[in-house]
Coordinates of C-alpha atoms in Angstrom, one line a residue:
M545 CA 21.4 -16.7 45.6
K546 CA 22.4 -13.2 44.6
T547 CA 21.1 -13.8 41.0
L548 CA 17.8 -15.1 42.4
A549 CA 17.5 -12.1 44.6
L550 CA 18.1 -9.7 41.6
F551 CA 15.3 -11.4 39.6
I552 CA 12.9 -11.2 42.5
F553 CA 13.8 -7.6 43.0
F554 CA 13.1 -6.6 39.4
S555 CA 9.9 -8.7 39.3
I556 CA 8.6 -6.8 42.3
L557 CA 9.6 -3.5 40.6
S558 CA 7.8 -4.5 37.4
F559 CA 4.7 -5.5 39.3
L560 CA 4.6 -2.2 41.2
A561 CA 5.1 -0.2 38.0
Y562 CA 2.3 -2.0 36.1
S563 CA -0.1 -1.6 39.1
Q564 CA 0.3 2.2 38.8
E565 CA -0.2 2.3 35.1
Q566 CA -3.5 2.5 33.2
I567 CA -3.7 0.3 30.1
F568 CA -5.1 2.2 27.1
T569 CA -6.5 -0.7 25.1
L570 CA -6.8 -0.6 21.3
Q571 CA -10.6 -0.7 21.5
A572 CA -10.6 2.3 23.9
F573 CA -8.3 4.1 21.5
Y574 CA -10.7 3.4 18.6
D575 CA -13.7 4.6 20.6
Q576 CA -11.8 7.8 21.4
L577 CA -10.7 8.1 17.8
M578 CA -14.2 8.0 16.4
I579 CA -15.6 10.6 18.8
G580 CA -14.3 13.8 17.3
H581 CA -11.3 13.3 15.0
P582 CA -11.4 16.2 12.5
V583 CA -10.6 13.9 9.5
I584 CA -13.4 11.5 10.4
R585 CA -15.9 14.3 11.0
Q586 CA -14.8 15.9 7.7
A587 CA -15.4 12.6 6.0
D588 CA -18.9 12.4 7.5
L589 CA -19.7 15.7 5.8
L590 CA -19.4 13.9 2.4
S591 CA -22.7 12.1 3.1
A592 CA -24.5 15.3 3.8
F593 CA -22.9 16.8 0.6
G594 CA -24.1 13.9 -1.4
K595 CA -27.7 14.3 -0.2
Q596 CA -27.5 17.9 -1.3
E597 CA -26.4 16.9 -4.7
I598 CA -29.6 14.9 -5.1
R599 CA -31.6 17.8 -3.7
L600 CA -30.0 20.0 -6.3
A601 CA -30.9 17.7 -9.1
R602 CA -34.5 17.4 -7.9
G603 CA -34.6 21.2 -8.2
N604 CA -35.0 20.7 -12.0
F605 CA -38.5 19.3 -11.2
D606 CA -39.6 22.2 -9.1
P607 CA -42.7 24.1 -10.3
K608 CA -41.9 27.5 -11.7
L609 CA -44.0 30.6 -11.6
N610 CA -43.2 33.1 -14.4
S611 CA -44.8 36.5 -15.0
Y612 CA -44.2 38.9 -17.9
F613 CA -45.5 42.4 -18.2
D614 CA -44.8 44.9 -21.0
E615 CA -46.4 48.2 -21.7
K616 CA -45.9 51.1 -24.2
F617 CA -47.4 54.6 -24.2
F618 CA -46.5 57.2 -26.8
K619 CA -48.1 60.6 -27.3
S620 CA -51.0 59.7 -24.9
V621 CA -51.6 56.5 -27.0
E622 CA -51.5 53.1 -25.4
Y623 CA -49.7 51.1 -28.1
Y624 CA -49.9 47.8 -26.1
R625 CA -50.0 46.4 -22.6
R626 CA -49.1 42.7 -22.3
W627 CA -49.2 40.6 -19.2
D628 CA -48.7 36.9 -19.1
T629 CA -48.4 34.8 -15.9
E630 CA -47.7 31.1 -16.1
L631 CA -47.2 28.2 -13.7
K632 CA -45.1 25.3 -15.1
I633 CA -44.8 21.9 -13.5
P634 CA -42.1 19.6 -14.8
T635 CA -42.7 15.9 -14.2
I636 CA -40.4 12.9 -13.9
T637 CA -42.0 11.4 -17.0
G638 CA -40.7 14.1 -19.2
L639 CA -44.1 15.9 -19.6
D640 CA -44.5 19.5 -18.5
L641 CA -47.9 20.7 -17.2
K642 CA -48.6 24.4 -17.4
M643 CA -51.4 26.8 -16.5
G644 CA -51.5 30.5 -17.0
Y645 CA -53.4 33.8 -17.4
E646 CA -52.9 36.3 -20.2
L647 CA -54.3 39.8 -20.4
N648 CA -53.4 42.1 -23.3
S649 CA -54.8 45.4 -24.5
G650 CA -53.8 48.3 -26.7
E651 CA -54.2 49.7 -30.3
F652 CA -51.2 48.0 -31.8
L653 CA -51.4 44.4 -30.7
N654 CA -50.5 41.6 -33.0
A655 CA -53.4 39.5 -34.1
N656 CA -52.2 36.5 -32.1
E657 CA -52.0 38.6 -29.0
V658 CA -55.6 39.7 -28.9
V659 CA -57.5 38.2 -26.0
P660 CA -60.9 38.8 -24.4
S661 CA -61.3 41.9 -22.3
N662 CA -61.4 39.9 -19.1
G663 CA -58.3 38.0 -20.0
L664 CA -57.5 34.5 -21.3
I665 CA -57.0 31.4 -19.1
Y666 CA -55.1 28.5 -20.5
A667 CA -54.0 25.1 -19.2
G668 CA -52.0 22.5 -21.2
I669 CA -49.1 20.2 -21.6
A670 CA -45.7 20.1 -23.4
V671 CA -44.9 16.6 -24.6
P672 CA -41.6 15.4 -26.2
L673 CA -42.5 12.8 -28.8
A674 CA -39.0 11.6 -29.7
Q675 CA -36.0 13.1 -28.0
G676 CA -36.6 13.4 -24.3
L677 CA -39.7 11.1 -24.2
L678 CA -37.9 8.2 -22.5
F679 CA -34.9 10.0 -21.0
D680 CA -33.8 13.6 -20.8
A681 CA -31.2 15.9 -19.1
R682 CA -33.3 16.4 -16.0
R683 CA -33.7 12.7 -15.3
A684 CA -30.0 12.1 -16.2
A685 CA -28.9 14.8 -13.7
L686 CA -31.0 13.1 -11.0
R687 CA -29.6 9.7 -11.7
E688 CA -26.0 11.0 -11.8
A689 CA -26.6 12.8 -8.5
Q690 CA -27.7 9.6 -6.9
Y691 CA -24.6 7.8 -8.1
A692 CA -22.5 10.9 -7.0
R693 CA -24.0 10.4 -3.5
D694 CA -22.9 6.7 -3.6
I695 CA -19.4 7.7 -4.7
M696 CA -19.1 10.2 -1.9
E697 CA -20.2 7.6 0.6
A698 CA -17.5 5.2 -0.7
E699 CA -15.0 8.1 -0.5
R700 CA -16.1 8.7 3.1
V701 CA -15.4 5.0 4.0
K702 CA -12.1 5.2 2.2
I703 CA -11.0 8.3 4.2
I704 CA -12.1 6.9 7.5
N705 CA -10.3 3.6 6.8
K706 CA -7.1 5.5 5.9
A707 CA -7.4 7.5 9.1
I708 CA -7.9 4.3 11.2
L709 CA -4.9 2.7 9.5
Q710 CA -2.6 5.6 10.3
A711 CA -3.9 5.8 13.9
T712 CA -3.4 2.0 14.3
K713 CA 0.1 2.2 13.0
D714 CA 0.9 5.0 15.5
Y715 CA -0.7 3.0 18.3
W716 CA 1.6 0.0 17.6
A717 CA 4.6 2.3 17.2
W718 CA 3.8 3.5 20.7
F719 CA 3.5 -0.2 21.8
L720 CA 7.0 -0.8 20.3
A721 CA 8.6 2.2 21.9
H722 CA 7.0 1.5 25.3
H723 CA 8.1 -2.1 25.5
Q724 CA 11.6 -1.4 24.0
L725 CA 12.0 1.2 26.8
R726 CA 11.1 -1.5 29.3
V727 CA 13.7 -3.9 28.0
N728 CA 16.4 -1.2 27.8
Q729 CA 15.5 0.0 31.3
K730 CA 15.8 -3.6 32.6
G731 CA 19.2 -3.9 30.9
Y732 CA 20.4 -0.7 32.4
E733 CA 19.3 -1.6 35.9
L734 CA 21.0 -5.0 35.6
A735 CA 24.2 -3.3 34.4
K736 CA 24.0 -0.8 37.2
V737 CA 23.6 -3.4 39.9
R738 CA 26.4 -5.4 38.5
Y739 CA 28.7 -2.4 38.2
E740 CA 28.1 -1.6 41.9
G741 CA 28.8 -5.1 42.8
I742 CA 32.0 -5.2 40.8
I743 CA 33.2 -2.0 42.5
E744 CA 32.5 -3.5 45.9
R745 CA 34.5 -6.7 44.9
V746 CA 37.4 -4.6 43.6
I747 CA 37.5 -2.7 46.9
Q748 CA 37.6 -6.0 48.8
G749 CA 40.3 -7.4 46.5
D750 CA 38.1 -10.2 45.1
A751 CA 38.1 -8.8 41.5
A752 CA 40.6 -7.2 39.2
G753 CA 40.3 -3.4 38.6
I754 CA 39.9 -4.0 34.8
D755 CA 36.6 -5.7 35.5
S756 CA 35.2 -2.4 36.8
V757 CA 36.1 -0.7 33.6
E758 CA 34.3 -3.2 31.5
A759 CA 31.3 -3.0 33.8
K760 CA 31.4 0.8 33.5
I761 CA 31.5 0.7 29.7
T762 CA 28.5 -1.7 29.6
L763 CA 26.6 0.6 32.0
Q764 CA 27.4 3.7 29.8
Q765 CA 26.3 1.9 26.6
R766 CA 23.0 0.9 28.1
D767 CA 22.5 4.4 29.6
V768 CA 22.8 5.8 26.0
T769 CA 20.4 3.2 24.7
L770 CA 17.9 4.0 27.5
R771 CA 18.0 7.7 26.8
E772 CA 17.4 7.2 23.1
S773 CA 14.5 4.9 23.9
Q774 CA 13.0 7.5 26.2
V775 CA 13.0 10.1 23.4
I776 CA 11.5 7.6 20.9
L777 CA 8.7 6.9 23.4
N778 CA 8.0 10.5 24.0
N779 CA 7.8 11.2 20.3
A780 CA 5.6 8.1 19.8
R781 CA 3.2 9.4 22.5
L782 CA 3.0 12.7 20.7
M783 CA 2.2 11.0 17.4
L784 CA -0.5 9.0 19.1
S785 CA -2.0 12.2 20.6
N786 CA -2.6 13.4 17.0
H787 CA -5.6 11.0 17.0
L788 CA -7.1 11.9 20.4
W789 CA -10.0 14.4 20.3
N790 CA -13.1 15.0 22.3
A791 CA -16.7 15.3 21.0
D792 CA -16.1 19.0 20.3
S793 CA -13.0 18.2 18.2
N794 CA -10.7 19.7 20.8
P795 CA -7.3 17.9 21.2
V796 CA -6.9 15.5 24.1
E797 CA -3.6 14.6 25.6
L798 CA -2.5 11.0 26.4
V799 CA -2.5 10.6 30.2
P800 CA 1.1 10.2 31.6
N801 CA 0.5 6.8 33.1
A802 CA -1.2 5.3 30.0
T803 CA 0.4 2.1 28.6
P804 CA -0.5 0.1 25.5
T805 CA -2.2 -3.2 25.4
L806 CA -0.3 -6.3 26.2
N807 CA -2.3 -8.4 23.7
I808 CA -1.4 -7.9 20.0
N809 CA -4.6 -9.9 19.1
E810 CA -6.9 -7.8 21.1
L811 CA -9.2 -7.2 18.1
S812 CA -9.6 -10.5 16.3
G813 CA -10.9 -9.6 12.9
T814 CA -11.2 -12.3 10.2
Q815 CA -7.9 -13.4 8.7
N816 CA -9.3 -16.0 6.3
L817 CA -7.8 -15.2 2.9
E818 CA -10.9 -16.2 0.9
E819 CA -13.2 -14.2 3.1
L820 CA -11.0 -11.1 2.8
L821 CA -10.8 -11.5 -1.0
T822 CA -14.5 -11.9 -1.3
Y823 CA -15.2 -8.9 1.0
A824 CA -12.8 -6.7 -1.0
K825 CA -14.4 -7.6 -4.3
Q826 CA -17.8 -6.6 -3.0
N827 CA -17.1 -3.8 -0.5
H828 CA -13.7 -2.2 -1.1
P829 CA -14.4 1.5 -1.3
E830 CA -12.1 2.1 -4.2
L831 CA -13.9 -0.6 -6.3
L832 CA -17.3 0.8 -5.2
K833 CA -16.3 4.2 -6.3
L834 CA -15.3 2.9 -9.7
N835 CA -18.4 0.9 -10.1
F836 CA -20.6 3.9 -9.4
K837 CA -18.5 6.0 -11.7
I838 CA -19.1 3.5 -14.5
K839 CA -22.8 3.7 -13.7
Q840 CA -22.6 7.5 -13.9
L841 CA -20.9 7.2 -17.3
E842 CA -23.6 4.8 -18.5
V843 CA -26.2 7.5 -17.7
G844 CA -24.2 10.0 -19.7
R845 CA -24.0 7.5 -22.6
R846 CA -27.7 6.9 -22.5
L847 CA -28.3 10.7 -22.6
A848 CA -25.9 11.1 -25.5
G849 CA -27.8 8.3 -27.4
E850 CA -31.0 10.2 -26.8
M851 CA -29.6 13.2 -28.6
L852 CA -29.5 11.1 -31.8
K853 CA -33.3 11.3 -32.0
P854 CA -35.0 14.3 -33.6
V855 CA -36.6 16.9 -31.4
I856 CA -40.4 16.8 -31.8
N857 CA -42.2 18.7 -29.1
L858 CA -46.0 18.9 -28.9
N859 CA -47.6 21.8 -27.1
Y860 CA -51.3 21.8 -26.4
N861 CA -53.4 24.3 -24.4
L862 CA -57.0 24.5 -23.6
L863 CA -58.3 28.1 -23.6
G864 CA -61.1 29.9 -21.7
Q865 CA -62.4 33.4 -20.7
N866 CA -63.1 32.6 -17.0
P867 CA -62.4 29.9 -14.5
V868 CA -65.9 28.5 -14.5
F869 CA -66.2 25.4 -16.6
N870 CA -69.1 25.0 -19.1
N871 CA -69.6 23.2 -22.4
S872 CA -70.4 26.2 -24.5
N873 CA -68.0 27.5 -27.2
T874 CA -67.3 30.6 -25.2
G875 CA -66.8 28.8 -21.8
A876 CA -63.5 28.0 -20.1
F877 CA -61.5 24.9 -21.3
S878 CA -64.0 23.8 -23.9
Q879 CA -62.7 21.3 -26.5
H880 CA -63.4 24.0 -29.1
N881 CA -61.1 26.5 -27.4
Y882 CA -57.6 25.4 -27.8
K883 CA -54.1 26.2 -29.1
Y884 CA -51.5 23.7 -30.1
G885 CA -48.1 23.7 -31.8
L886 CA -45.4 21.3 -33.0
D887 CA -41.6 21.9 -32.8
F888 CA -39.2 19.9 -35.0
Y889 CA -35.5 20.0 -35.1
F890 CA -33.0 17.5 -36.5
P891 CA -29.3 18.1 -37.5
L892 CA -28.7 16.4 -40.8
F893 CA -25.2 15.0 -40.1
L894 CA -25.4 14.4 -36.3
R895 CA -21.7 14.9 -36.1
K896 CA -21.8 16.6 -32.6
E897 CA -24.2 14.0 -31.3
R898 CA -22.3 11.0 -32.7
A899 CA -19.1 12.4 -31.3
K900 CA -20.6 12.7 -27.8
V901 CA -21.8 9.0 -28.0
Q902 CA -18.3 7.9 -28.9
Q903 CA -16.7 10.0 -26.2
A904 CA -19.1 8.4 -23.7
N905 CA -18.0 5.0 -24.9
I906 CA -14.4 5.9 -24.6
K907 CA -14.8 7.1 -21.1
L908 CA -16.6 3.9 -20.2
S909 CA -13.8 1.9 -21.6
Q910 CA -11.2 3.9 -19.7
A911 CA -13.2 3.5 -16.4
G912 CA -13.4 -0.3 -17.1
F913 CA -9.7 -0.6 -17.5
E914 CA -9.1 1.5 -14.4
R915 CA -11.4 -0.8 -12.4
T916 CA -9.7 -3.9 -13.7
Q917 CA -6.3 -2.6 -12.8
A918 CA -7.4 -1.4 -9.3
S919 CA -9.1 -4.8 -8.6
R920 CA -5.9 -6.7 -9.5
E921 CA -3.7 -4.4 -7.3
I922 CA -6.1 -4.7 -4.4
L923 CA -6.3 -8.5 -4.5
N924 CA -2.5 -8.8 -4.9
S925 CA -1.9 -6.5 -2.0
I926 CA -4.2 -8.6 0.2
N927 CA -2.3 -11.7 -0.8
A928 CA 1.0 -10.0 -0.1
F929 CA 0.0 -8.7 3.4
Y930 CA -1.5 -12.2 4.1
N931 CA 1.8 -13.8 3.2
D932 CA 3.7 -11.4 5.5
L933 CA 1.3 -12.0 8.3
K934 CA 1.7 -15.8 8.2
N935 CA 5.4 -15.5 8.0
L936 CA 5.4 -13.2 11.0
E937 CA 3.3 -15.7 13.0
S938 CA 6.0 -18.3 12.4
L939 CA 8.8 -15.9 13.3
L940 CA 7.1 -14.9 16.5
T941 CA 7.0 -18.5 17.6
I942 CA 10.6 -19.1 16.8
Q943 CA 11.7 -15.8 18.4
E944 CA 9.8 -16.5 21.6
S945 CA 11.5 -19.8 21.9
M946 CA 14.9 -18.0 21.3
V947 CA 14.1 -15.6 24.2
N948 CA 13.4 -18.5 26.5
N949 CA 16.6 -20.2 25.5
Y950 CA 18.7 -17.0 25.9
Q951 CA 17.1 -16.6 29.4
L952 CA 18.4 -20.1 30.3
L953 CA 21.9 -19.2 29.0
V954 CA 22.0 -16.0 31.0
S955 CA 20.7 -17.7 34.2
G956 CA 23.3 -20.4 33.8
E957 CA 26.1 -18.0 33.1
Q958 CA 25.2 -15.8 36.1
E959 CA 25.3 -18.9 38.3
K960 CA 28.8 -19.8 37.0
F961 CA 30.0 -16.2 37.5
A962 CA 28.7 -16.2 41.0
N963 CA 30.7 -19.5 41.6
G964 CA 33.8 -18.0 40.0
E965 CA 33.6 -20.3 37.0
S966 CA 32.9 -17.5 34.4
S967 CA 34.0 -14.0 33.5
L968 CA 32.2 -10.7 33.4
F969 CA 32.7 -10.5 29.7
L970 CA 30.7 -13.8 29.1
V971 CA 27.9 -12.6 31.4
N972 CA 27.6 -9.3 29.6
T973 CA 27.7 -11.1 26.2
R974 CA 25.0 -13.5 27.2
E975 CA 22.9 -10.7 28.7
A976 CA 23.3 -8.5 25.6
A977 CA 22.2 -11.4 23.4
L978 CA 19.1 -11.8 25.7
L979 CA 18.2 -8.1 25.5
S980 CA 18.7 -8.1 21.8
S981 CA 16.5 -11.1 21.4
E982 CA 13.8 -9.5 23.6
L983 CA 13.9 -6.4 21.5
K984 CA 13.7 -8.4 18.3
F985 CA 10.6 -10.2 19.7
I986 CA 8.9 -6.9 20.5
E987 CA 9.7 -5.6 17.0
L988 CA 8.2 -8.8 15.5
Q989 CA 5.1 -8.2 17.6
F990 CA 4.9 -4.6 16.3
K991 CA 5.3 -5.8 12.7
Y992 CA 2.7 -8.5 13.2
A993 CA 0.1 -6.1 14.6
K994 CA 0.8 -3.5 12.0
T995 CA 0.6 -6.0 9.1
K996 CA -2.7 -7.3 10.4
A997 CA -4.1 -3.7 10.3
E998 CA -2.7 -3.3 6.8
L999 CA -4.3 -6.6 5.7
L1000 CA -7.7 -5.4 6.9
W1001 CA -7.2 -2.0 5.3
A1002 CA -6.2 -3.6 2.0
A1003 CA -9.4 -5.6 2.0
G1004 CA -11.4 -2.3 2.5
R1005 CA -12.1 -2.8 6.2
G1006 CA -11.5 -0.3 8.9
L1007 CA -12.1 -1.7 12.4

């Protein structure tokens, strides 16, 4: 009867304790984590930075307005006055459109600088006929910037996933410390009640004095364990608070009456091995980064290949004296008023150009090997975590059964002790084995939940 009363008493205490506590679920923790965690907000800036990389590359296609003025006077003589203003519009096709106005005067102008007195208007194009016709540095820079944005987006996901993994580990460490403290507290209270009962029996002459010494030693041992558990829990709460921030990225403290979830499967993400392997091959941020890096290098190789072609640039301008169009030989933009030129450049040995092509090929090969190795490591880590998870599932079932069996042994031994058929030593031994089994079960729960988080992280998933 006394044993039954003890269990009823501790059951009521546990109920009252839980009724005053506030369960801080894993989902609520994740919601708080994503609000203002500095690491996650810092990772989000990578997306904005990637967009600016594209904007920077598109700046190569911005229209440019240039103006040049040069004048020389010497001994009251105007040698020359040259003024040239030009608007140049680069295009995505590689052509450059241009329009300008030129006004020159003076006694010592070169023949090609002489223009009508009211100035010369010109409009034309610059066309690459070989190198740069299909691909050039401006288009390559834009394409590389687009892949750089994709790389930064994958890096953002990678950083967030890592932050979520660490936060999840700290959450389950809090879970472990909290429930271990509960078990140790229960063991301490049982030892305390038993010690007080033994003292009373010794006083009444129903028990030997040595029994009180053994009960005192057990109480002291459990008191030490309880104090150590309390420090571990306090530190675990501090580590968990590292991940709690408000929307303004100000730190938030874990409320004193907060307790972890009771369900280690609160968030049921997929645990199918084939689905995880397929997801990782297609969406793992590290593999995505390497894929986009290879595409970037392919752009560089294409640009290097373009440099093997000769430089042949055609410049053609229509000329006119005023902006009013007419068909006369002196009118603006007549087919009879024009200026054109042709630029040609070609290195005879192409050593620099061929070296750049080979370097680009080498870099591509290196990136390919890196991707192959990374893919193998990722898939193997998924398999390893999956094996651990399945093994822990079996161990949890076995350990839970052991806890129940130990509970039966303790109950039976306590009944025998109450009837004078057992000793205090056997009761303490059975009870210590039960407490150890409960602690082991909690530890296996912690390992299971942590391994599940690591499995999802290895597959490239966060939540």
